[in-house]
Amino acid sequence: MKLLCALLVFVASASAVKNYGGYQVLRVVPQDMEQLQRLHDLYNLLEDTVDFWKEPTRLNQPVDIMIGPNLVKDVKLELSRRDLDFSIYVEDVQTNINNERCTDCVNAKAGFNYNIYHTADEISQWVTDMATDYSIVTEINIGKSHEGRDIKAIKISSGGSKRVIYIQGGIHAREWISPATMMYMANEIVTNYGVDPAVTDMVDNYDWYIVPSLNVDGYAYSWTNDRMWRKNRQPAFSLPSCVGTDLNRNYPYKWGGIGASPNPCSETFYGDAPLSGRETSVVHKWLQRFSGNIALFIDFHNYSQLWLYPWGYTHDKDIRQPHKDLQHALAIKATDALKVPYGTEYFVGMSGPDMYPAAGASEDYGYATLRVSYSYIVELRDEGNYGFLIPESLIEPSGIETFEALKVLGNDPLPKGPPIPVV
Ligand SMILES: [Zn+2]
């Protein structure tokens, strides 16, 4: 009996959190169009079996492929067979997971510690506490996730009714630096209001709504079960054994197009229908109250250091949208400011044509569906050294530099520009 108990405990603890021992990340950098094409072919072949941390995009842009121990040999052979040079970018993913947490940071500061990652429950409590502690903060309960967690926003407002800046983080569960950066920046706004004139103006100019962790179930799961979880936790209607919709392929504009998968087991599964994801649907309904009044929409991800604007659904450079120049110029201003503290460089461009197409994604939703003149998708740090596993010691630098960009945006008049075409 004792042995059985011991065995059960072992099985329970062993199955609790997925171990990434022996998982490697291989990097391939396409040097010419032919190699890029061969990488695209490989992506189409392997997309459902291995995890592309970074899929093929354009020349000289790295492709990062995470491979489990049982496939490492085969994939390396396949790459050699296709004459594609690779480097072993992450020798052992589990080692990077272990190194992500900074044990001596835990008690570094009194009060809420912005230098560490927090669980879904802690983030939820943080929203409540911010509203208790600061008069310019209101806790907003947007609705329930698939598993019944609260999806929360903090509203920062100095009163009256102003145009809205809406920011969301954590739509992809494993991108932990996103919620951490959202919380860092919200705290900077709140604690510097009335102290720093540039921050005071941000709040006097706009009402801010910040959703630190949109995909709350996925985020919780990335703590308790699988650090590399990306999607939400909703079983697919068409194939319930596959869990999770890629919420950032589930938005209604051009839903089901290229860069999104109909396969419920794929990491980029677009869902059973537009807005079938519980979280995208709940937040979408809530956002309707701001109809026509949102000046800026940003969806924060990591990694790659990109600041991108619509369109995302197509790679066709000739498909125009009338805000391209305004969006580009503003993104350049924001990323110039971002670069000042640490020299961090961002690429600015049109999402689909300049990087890679992804239909049903947030930047097109912000622009075409919510009709926001400045709609962006941002990929935070880094360029791949840590990928999704940004060490906690880099939360503060990420927060500091991204907040410089946000200050520029909050101090911009954000003119509406030409009418957004009905498309
Ligand atoms: Zn993402």
Short mmCIF file of C-alpha atoms and ligand atoms in Angstrom, two decimals:
data_model
loop_
_atom_site.label_atom_id
_atom_site.label_comp_id
_atom_site.label_asym_id
_atom_site.label_seq_id
_atom_site.Cartn_x
_atom_site.Cartn_y
_atom_site.Cartn_z
CA MET A 1 0.00 0.00 0.00
CA LYS A 2 2.79 2.32 0.98
CA LEU A 3 4.53 1.57 -2.28
CA LEU A 4 1.33 2.18 -4.23
CA CYS A 5 0.84 5.54 -2.50
CA ALA A 6 4.43 6.49 -3.20
CA LEU A 7 3.97 5.45 -6.80
CA LEU A 8 0.75 7.45 -7.15
CA VAL A 9 2.41 10.53 -5.68
CA PHE A 10 5.27 10.09 -8.11
CA VAL A 11 2.91 9.73 -11.09
CA ALA A 12 0.85 12.73 -9.98
CA SER A 13 3.85 14.98 -9.54
CA ALA A 14 5.54 13.71 -12.69
CA SER A 15 2.45 14.42 -14.79
CA ALA A 16 1.69 17.80 -13.19
CA VAL A 17 4.08 19.94 -15.17
CA LYS A 18 5.38 18.90 -18.54
CA ASN A 19 9.13 18.45 -18.56
CA TYR A 20 11.04 19.88 -21.52
CA GLY A 21 14.25 17.97 -20.81
CA GLY A 22 15.85 17.02 -24.12
CA TYR A 23 13.75 19.47 -26.15
CA GLN A 24 15.88 21.59 -28.46
CA VAL A 25 15.29 24.71 -30.49
CA LEU A 26 16.95 24.69 -33.90
CA ARG A 27 17.47 27.91 -35.82
CA VAL A 28 17.59 28.16 -39.59
CA VAL A 29 18.23 31.48 -41.33
CA PRO A 30 17.12 31.49 -44.99
CA GLN A 31 19.82 33.08 -47.16
CA ASP A 32 18.03 33.02 -50.50
CA MET A 33 14.51 32.63 -51.90
CA GLU A 34 15.05 28.98 -52.64
CA GLN A 35 15.94 28.21 -49.02
CA LEU A 36 12.98 30.25 -47.85
CA GLN A 37 10.70 28.21 -50.10
CA ARG A 38 12.17 24.95 -48.77
CA LEU A 39 11.52 26.20 -45.23
CA HIS A 40 7.92 27.00 -46.10
CA ASP A 41 7.53 23.48 -47.47
CA LEU A 42 9.02 22.06 -44.28
CA TYR A 43 6.70 24.22 -42.19
CA ASN A 44 3.66 22.91 -44.06
CA LEU A 45 4.88 19.36 -43.55
CA LEU A 46 5.71 19.64 -39.84
CA GLU A 47 3.42 22.39 -38.54
CA ASP A 48 1.12 19.95 -36.76
CA THR A 49 3.88 17.84 -35.20
CA VAL A 50 6.56 20.25 -34.05
CA ASP A 51 6.30 23.67 -32.46
CA PHE A 52 7.56 26.51 -34.65
CA TRP A 53 8.50 29.19 -32.13
CA LYS A 54 9.10 31.36 -35.16
CA GLU A 55 7.75 30.35 -38.52
CA PRO A 56 9.33 31.17 -41.90
CA THR A 57 8.79 34.83 -42.78
CA ARG A 58 11.31 36.49 -45.06
CA LEU A 59 14.95 36.42 -46.10
CA ASN A 60 17.50 36.53 -43.28
CA GLN A 61 14.75 36.24 -40.64
CA PRO A 62 15.46 33.28 -38.37
CA VAL A 63 13.10 30.34 -38.15
CA ASP A 64 13.06 28.69 -34.70
CA ILE A 65 11.81 25.14 -34.38
CA MET A 66 11.30 23.42 -31.01
CA ILE A 67 11.63 19.65 -31.26
CA GLY A 68 10.99 16.95 -28.68
CA PRO A 69 13.72 14.38 -27.93
CA ASN A 70 12.00 11.66 -29.97
CA LEU A 71 12.01 13.80 -33.14
CA VAL A 72 15.31 15.68 -32.84
CA LYS A 73 17.21 13.19 -34.96
CA ASP A 74 14.55 12.96 -37.69
CA VAL A 75 14.09 16.71 -38.04
CA LYS A 76 17.84 17.30 -38.19
CA LEU A 77 18.07 14.66 -40.94
CA GLU A 78 15.16 16.28 -42.78
CA LEU A 79 16.89 19.67 -42.63
CA SER A 80 20.16 18.22 -43.94
CA ARG A 81 18.28 16.39 -46.67
CA ARG A 82 16.82 19.71 -47.77
CA ASP A 83 20.25 21.31 -47.61
CA LEU A 84 19.24 23.75 -44.90
CA ASP A 85 21.96 24.72 -42.43
CA PHE A 86 20.84 24.92 -38.83
CA SER A 87 22.31 25.78 -35.47
CA ILE A 88 21.21 24.38 -32.13
CA TYR A 89 19.83 27.57 -30.66
CA VAL A 90 18.56 26.19 -27.36
CA GLU A 91 20.41 23.09 -26.22
CA ASP A 92 17.83 22.10 -23.63
CA VAL A 93 14.54 23.97 -23.23
CA GLN A 94 14.00 22.76 -19.66
CA THR A 95 17.28 24.38 -18.60
CA ASN A 96 15.99 27.73 -19.91
CA ILE A 97 12.67 27.19 -18.10
CA ASN A 98 14.61 26.56 -14.89
CA ASN A 99 16.70 29.69 -15.43
CA GLU A 100 13.71 31.91 -16.16
CA ARG A 101 12.84 32.43 -12.50
CA CYS A 102 15.03 34.67 -10.38
CA THR A 103 14.96 33.22 -6.88
CA ASP A 104 16.75 36.10 -5.18
CA CYS A 105 14.34 38.68 -6.70
CA VAL A 106 11.32 37.44 -4.74
CA ASN A 107 11.65 39.74 -1.76
CA ALA A 108 13.48 42.50 -3.56
CA LYS A 109 10.89 45.20 -2.93
CA ALA A 110 8.12 45.94 -0.49
CA GLY A 111 4.60 45.62 -1.91
CA PHE A 112 3.82 44.08 -5.27
CA ASN A 113 6.93 42.78 -6.97
CA TYR A 114 6.97 43.86 -10.63
CA ASN A 115 10.28 42.06 -11.22
CA ILE A 116 8.86 38.55 -11.11
CA TYR A 117 6.21 36.62 -13.03
CA HIS A 118 2.85 36.21 -11.32
CA THR A 119 0.18 33.51 -11.43
CA ALA A 120 -3.28 34.11 -12.93
CA ASP A 121 -4.73 34.47 -9.42
CA GLU A 122 -2.07 36.99 -8.41
CA ILE A 123 -2.72 39.08 -11.55
CA SER A 124 -6.45 39.06 -10.83
CA GLN A 125 -5.80 40.17 -7.23
CA TRP A 126 -3.41 42.85 -8.50
CA VAL A 127 -6.23 44.45 -10.52
CA THR A 128 -8.43 44.54 -7.42
CA ASP A 129 -5.62 45.97 -5.27
CA MET A 130 -4.73 48.68 -7.80
CA ALA A 131 -8.36 49.86 -7.73
CA THR A 132 -8.32 49.91 -3.93
CA ASP A 133 -5.01 51.76 -3.72
CA TYR A 134 -5.41 54.42 -6.42
CA SER A 135 -8.35 56.72 -6.97
CA ILE A 136 -7.73 56.99 -10.73
CA VAL A 137 -8.01 53.19 -11.13
CA THR A 138 -11.23 51.21 -11.55
CA GLU A 139 -11.44 47.42 -11.64
CA ILE A 140 -13.37 46.18 -14.66
CA ASN A 141 -14.74 42.68 -14.80
CA ILE A 142 -15.19 41.98 -18.49
CA GLY A 143 -16.64 38.49 -18.17
CA LYS A 144 -15.78 34.84 -17.61
CA SER A 145 -13.26 32.68 -19.44
CA HIS A 146 -14.08 29.17 -20.67
CA GLU A 147 -13.05 27.69 -17.31
CA GLY A 148 -14.88 30.40 -15.37
CA ARG A 149 -12.02 32.73 -14.46
CA ASP A 150 -12.61 36.49 -14.46
CA ILE A 151 -11.18 38.35 -17.45
CA LYS A 152 -10.24 41.69 -15.96
CA ALA A 153 -9.14 45.12 -17.10
CA ILE A 154 -7.91 48.08 -15.19
CA LYS A 155 -9.30 51.42 -16.21
CA ILE A 156 -7.11 54.46 -15.57
CA SER A 157 -8.98 57.73 -15.85
CA SER A 158 -8.80 61.23 -14.37
CA GLY A 159 -12.54 61.64 -14.86
CA GLY A 160 -14.93 62.77 -17.56
CA SER A 161 -15.28 60.83 -20.74
CA LYS A 162 -12.33 60.81 -23.10
CA ARG A 163 -11.26 58.89 -26.17
CA VAL A 164 -10.04 55.45 -25.27
CA ILE A 165 -6.66 53.74 -25.48
CA TYR A 166 -7.14 49.97 -25.27
CA ILE A 167 -4.22 47.63 -24.61
CA GLN A 168 -4.29 43.89 -24.19
CA GLY A 169 -1.64 41.36 -23.20
CA GLY A 170 -1.34 37.64 -22.77
CA ILE A 171 -3.57 36.43 -25.62
CA HIS A 172 -0.91 33.73 -26.12
CA ALA A 173 -0.47 31.94 -22.82
CA ARG A 174 3.25 31.23 -22.90
CA GLU A 175 4.31 34.80 -23.67
CA TRP A 176 4.74 35.70 -20.00
CA ILE A 177 6.70 38.89 -20.63
CA SER A 178 3.50 40.38 -22.10
CA PRO A 179 1.31 40.40 -18.92
CA ALA A 180 4.39 41.32 -16.85
CA THR A 181 5.07 44.34 -19.10
CA MET A 182 1.37 45.35 -19.05
CA MET A 183 1.40 45.41 -15.24
CA TYR A 184 4.72 47.23 -15.11
CA MET A 185 3.42 49.96 -17.43
CA ALA A 186 0.07 50.31 -15.67
CA ASN A 187 1.93 50.83 -12.41
CA GLU A 188 4.17 53.45 -14.04
CA ILE A 189 1.13 55.39 -15.27
CA VAL A 190 -0.63 55.26 -11.92
CA THR A 191 2.35 56.09 -9.70
CA ASN A 192 3.64 58.90 -11.94
CA TYR A 193 0.30 60.59 -12.50
CA GLY A 194 0.56 64.08 -11.01
CA VAL A 195 4.34 63.64 -10.66
CA ASP A 196 5.71 63.37 -14.20
CA PRO A 197 4.04 65.89 -16.58
CA ALA A 198 4.29 63.52 -19.58
CA VAL A 199 2.51 60.78 -17.64
CA THR A 200 -0.07 63.18 -16.24
CA ASP A 201 -0.89 64.27 -19.80
CA MET A 202 -1.32 60.65 -20.92
CA VAL A 203 -4.11 60.21 -18.40
CA ASP A 204 -5.62 63.65 -18.94
CA ASN A 205 -5.66 63.02 -22.70
CA TYR A 206 -7.20 59.53 -22.78
CA ASP A 207 -9.08 56.91 -20.76
CA TRP A 208 -6.85 53.83 -20.53
CA TYR A 209 -8.14 50.28 -20.46
CA ILE A 210 -5.48 47.63 -19.92
CA VAL A 211 -6.22 43.90 -20.00
CA PRO A 212 -3.03 42.34 -18.59
CA SER A 213 -3.95 38.72 -19.30
CA LEU A 214 -6.70 38.05 -21.82
CA ASN A 215 -6.18 34.30 -22.17
CA VAL A 216 -6.45 33.64 -18.42
CA ASP A 217 -7.10 29.90 -18.65
CA GLY A 218 -4.19 29.29 -20.98
CA TYR A 219 -1.96 31.41 -18.78
CA ALA A 220 -2.94 29.45 -15.66
CA TYR A 221 -2.29 26.21 -17.56
CA SER A 222 1.14 27.44 -18.61
CA TRP A 223 1.96 27.64 -14.88
CA THR A 224 0.42 24.40 -13.71
CA ASN A 225 0.82 21.99 -16.64
CA ASP A 226 2.74 23.13 -19.68
CA ARG A 227 5.03 26.16 -19.78
CA MET A 228 4.89 26.23 -23.58
CA TRP A 229 1.06 26.31 -23.86
CA ARG A 230 -0.15 28.91 -26.39
CA LYS A 231 -3.90 28.55 -27.05
CA ASN A 232 -6.93 28.87 -24.78
CA ARG A 233 -8.33 25.80 -22.95
CA GLN A 234 -11.54 25.21 -24.86
CA PRO A 235 -11.94 21.80 -26.53
CA ALA A 236 -12.66 22.06 -30.25
CA PHE A 237 -16.33 21.41 -31.07
CA SER A 238 -15.36 19.47 -34.17
CA LEU A 239 -12.73 17.36 -32.36
CA PRO A 240 -13.03 17.61 -28.56
CA SER A 241 -9.88 15.57 -27.94
CA CYS A 242 -7.93 18.59 -29.19
CA VAL A 243 -7.92 21.40 -26.69
CA GLY A 244 -7.43 25.04 -27.48
CA THR A 245 -8.21 27.72 -30.03
CA ASP A 246 -5.50 30.14 -31.08
CA LEU A 247 -7.37 33.25 -29.97
CA ASN A 248 -5.20 35.37 -32.20
CA ARG A 249 -6.57 33.57 -35.26
CA ASN A 250 -10.16 33.64 -34.00
CA TYR A 251 -11.08 37.28 -34.72
CA PRO A 252 -13.79 37.74 -37.34
CA TYR A 253 -12.06 39.85 -39.97
CA LYS A 254 -10.90 37.51 -42.77
CA TRP A 255 -11.31 34.58 -40.38
CA GLY A 256 -10.11 31.27 -41.76
CA GLY A 257 -7.64 32.70 -44.27
CA ILE A 258 -3.93 32.10 -44.66
CA GLY A 259 -1.58 31.64 -41.68
CA ALA A 260 -4.34 30.01 -39.63
CA SER A 261 -5.11 26.32 -39.35
CA PRO A 262 -8.41 24.42 -39.65
CA ASN A 263 -6.81 21.54 -37.70
CA PRO A 264 -8.01 21.62 -34.04
CA CYS A 265 -4.72 20.07 -32.90
CA SER A 266 -2.61 22.78 -34.55
CA GLU A 267 -1.02 25.59 -32.51
CA THR A 268 -2.69 28.05 -34.90
CA PHE A 269 -6.18 26.48 -34.92
CA TYR A 270 -8.56 29.28 -35.86
CA GLY A 271 -11.49 27.92 -33.86
CA ASP A 272 -14.85 26.44 -34.78
CA ALA A 273 -16.22 29.79 -36.00
CA PRO A 274 -15.28 33.49 -35.87
CA LEU A 275 -15.23 34.55 -32.19
CA SER A 276 -15.97 30.97 -31.09
CA GLY A 277 -13.22 31.41 -28.49
CA ARG A 278 -14.92 32.25 -25.24
CA GLU A 279 -12.38 34.95 -24.36
CA THR A 280 -12.31 36.68 -27.76
CA SER A 281 -16.10 36.66 -27.82
CA VAL A 282 -16.52 38.07 -24.28
CA VAL A 283 -13.98 40.85 -24.81
CA HIS A 284 -15.45 41.66 -28.24
CA LYS A 285 -18.94 42.12 -26.77
CA TRP A 286 -17.55 44.34 -24.02
CA LEU A 287 -15.56 46.49 -26.49
CA GLN A 288 -18.76 47.37 -28.37
CA ARG A 289 -19.52 50.03 -25.74
CA PHE A 290 -16.64 52.14 -27.06
CA SER A 291 -17.99 52.12 -30.60
CA GLY A 292 -16.02 54.63 -32.69
CA ASN A 293 -14.31 56.08 -29.61
CA ILE A 294 -11.11 54.01 -29.45
CA ALA A 295 -8.11 56.06 -30.56
CA LEU A 296 -5.48 53.34 -30.21
CA PHE A 297 -5.53 49.54 -29.98
CA ILE A 298 -2.46 47.46 -29.15
CA ASP A 299 -2.14 43.72 -28.68
CA PHE A 300 1.17 42.82 -26.99
CA HIS A 301 2.97 39.52 -27.66
CA ASN A 302 6.52 38.26 -27.65
CA TYR A 303 9.01 37.56 -29.19
CA SER A 304 10.89 39.22 -32.15
CA GLN A 305 10.82 43.00 -31.45
CA LEU A 306 8.28 44.01 -34.06
CA TRP A 307 5.78 46.86 -34.18
CA LEU A 308 3.25 45.95 -36.88
CA TYR A 309 0.10 47.42 -38.36
CA PRO A 310 -2.62 46.07 -40.72
CA TRP A 311 -3.05 44.29 -42.94
CA GLY A 312 -2.13 41.01 -41.40
CA TYR A 313 -4.31 38.71 -43.49
CA THR A 314 -2.43 39.00 -46.76
CA HIS A 315 1.12 39.10 -48.07
CA ASP A 316 0.03 41.25 -50.99
CA LYS A 317 1.81 44.62 -50.71
CA ASP A 318 -0.57 46.14 -53.24
CA ILE A 319 -3.63 45.85 -51.01
CA ARG A 320 -3.72 49.33 -49.53
CA GLN A 321 -5.32 50.77 -46.46
CA PRO A 322 -5.60 54.54 -46.00
CA HIS A 323 -3.94 54.75 -42.55
CA LYS A 324 -0.73 53.00 -43.49
CA ASP A 325 1.45 56.15 -43.52
CA LEU A 326 -0.03 57.54 -40.30
CA GLN A 327 0.35 54.19 -38.52
CA HIS A 328 3.88 53.75 -39.79
CA ALA A 329 4.99 57.26 -38.76
CA LEU A 330 3.53 56.87 -35.27
CA ALA A 331 5.14 53.44 -34.81
CA ILE A 332 8.51 54.91 -35.82
CA LYS A 333 8.10 57.66 -33.21
CA ALA A 334 7.16 55.10 -30.56
CA THR A 335 10.00 52.68 -31.34
CA ASP A 336 12.54 55.53 -31.54
CA ALA A 337 11.61 56.39 -27.95
CA LEU A 338 11.68 52.70 -26.98
CA LYS A 339 15.26 52.44 -28.23
CA VAL A 340 16.61 55.21 -25.99
CA PRO A 341 17.06 53.39 -22.62
CA TYR A 342 18.83 50.20 -23.81
CA GLY A 343 19.30 50.52 -27.58
CA THR A 344 16.65 47.86 -28.28
CA GLU A 345 15.79 47.86 -31.98
CA TYR A 346 12.30 47.15 -33.31
CA PHE A 347 11.24 46.44 -36.86
CA VAL A 348 8.27 48.54 -38.00
CA GLY A 349 6.15 47.39 -40.89
CA MET A 350 2.94 46.04 -42.32
CA SER A 351 2.17 42.77 -40.64
CA GLY A 352 1.29 40.44 -43.52
CA PRO A 353 3.40 41.77 -46.41
CA ASP A 354 6.48 42.67 -44.35
CA MET A 355 6.49 39.69 -41.93
CA TYR A 356 4.01 36.87 -42.41
CA PRO A 357 0.27 36.69 -43.02
CA ALA A 358 -2.04 35.57 -40.22
CA ALA A 359 -5.76 35.85 -40.93
CA GLY A 360 -8.20 36.47 -38.09
CA ALA A 361 -5.56 38.24 -35.97
CA SER A 362 -5.90 41.17 -33.61
CA GLU A 363 -4.39 44.06 -35.62
CA ASP A 364 -6.89 43.58 -38.46
CA TYR A 365 -9.68 43.20 -35.91
CA GLY A 366 -8.73 46.49 -34.23
CA TYR A 367 -8.67 48.28 -37.56
CA ALA A 368 -11.46 46.71 -39.63
CA THR A 369 -13.89 45.54 -36.96
CA LEU A 370 -13.39 48.03 -34.11
CA ARG A 371 -12.53 50.78 -36.59
CA VAL A 372 -9.53 52.09 -34.72
CA SER A 373 -7.23 54.28 -36.85
CA TYR A 374 -4.11 53.13 -34.97
CA SER A 375 -4.22 49.38 -34.49
CA TYR A 376 -1.02 47.49 -33.75
CA ILE A 377 0.31 44.10 -32.88
CA VAL A 378 3.60 44.32 -31.00
CA GLU A 379 6.11 41.53 -30.45
CA LEU A 380 8.15 42.40 -27.37
CA ARG A 381 11.67 41.18 -26.48
CA ASP A 382 13.73 39.41 -27.45
CA GLU A 383 15.17 38.35 -30.80
CA GLY A 384 15.29 34.72 -29.79
CA ASN A 385 18.06 34.26 -27.23
CA TYR A 386 15.42 33.38 -24.67
CA GLY A 387 12.36 33.44 -26.92
CA PHE A 388 9.28 32.87 -24.78
CA LEU A 389 11.44 32.22 -21.72
CA ILE A 390 12.58 35.76 -20.95
CA PRO A 391 14.34 35.69 -17.55
CA GLU A 392 12.68 37.68 -14.81
CA SER A 393 15.73 39.95 -14.61
CA LEU A 394 14.63 41.39 -17.99
CA ILE A 395 11.04 42.27 -16.99
CA GLU A 396 12.07 45.70 -15.74
CA PRO A 397 14.12 46.66 -18.84
CA SER A 398 11.22 45.50 -21.01
CA GLY A 399 8.81 47.56 -18.90
CA ILE A 400 11.02 50.66 -18.88
CA GLU A 401 11.63 50.77 -22.63
CA THR A 402 8.09 49.84 -23.69
CA PHE A 403 6.72 52.49 -21.37
CA GLU A 404 8.82 55.09 -23.24
CA ALA A 405 6.92 54.09 -26.39
CA LEU A 406 3.60 54.23 -24.58
CA LYS A 407 4.32 57.75 -23.30
CA VAL A 408 4.85 58.93 -26.87
CA LEU A 409 1.52 57.39 -27.89
CA GLY A 410 -0.36 58.82 -24.93
CA ASN A 411 0.98 62.28 -25.71
CA ASP A 412 0.05 62.12 -29.39
CA PRO A 413 -3.22 63.68 -30.58
CA LEU A 414 -3.88 60.46 -32.57
CA PRO A 415 -5.81 62.19 -35.36
CA LYS A 416 -8.44 59.92 -36.85
CA GLY A 417 -7.26 60.48 -40.42
CA PRO A 418 -9.31 59.43 -43.43
CA PRO A 419 -12.41 57.27 -42.99
CA ILE A 420 -11.66 53.59 -42.50
CA PRO A 421 -13.12 51.84 -45.53
CA VAL A 422 -15.95 49.41 -44.96
CA VAL A 423 -14.39 46.15 -46.08
ZN ZN B 1 1.82 35.69 -29.55
#
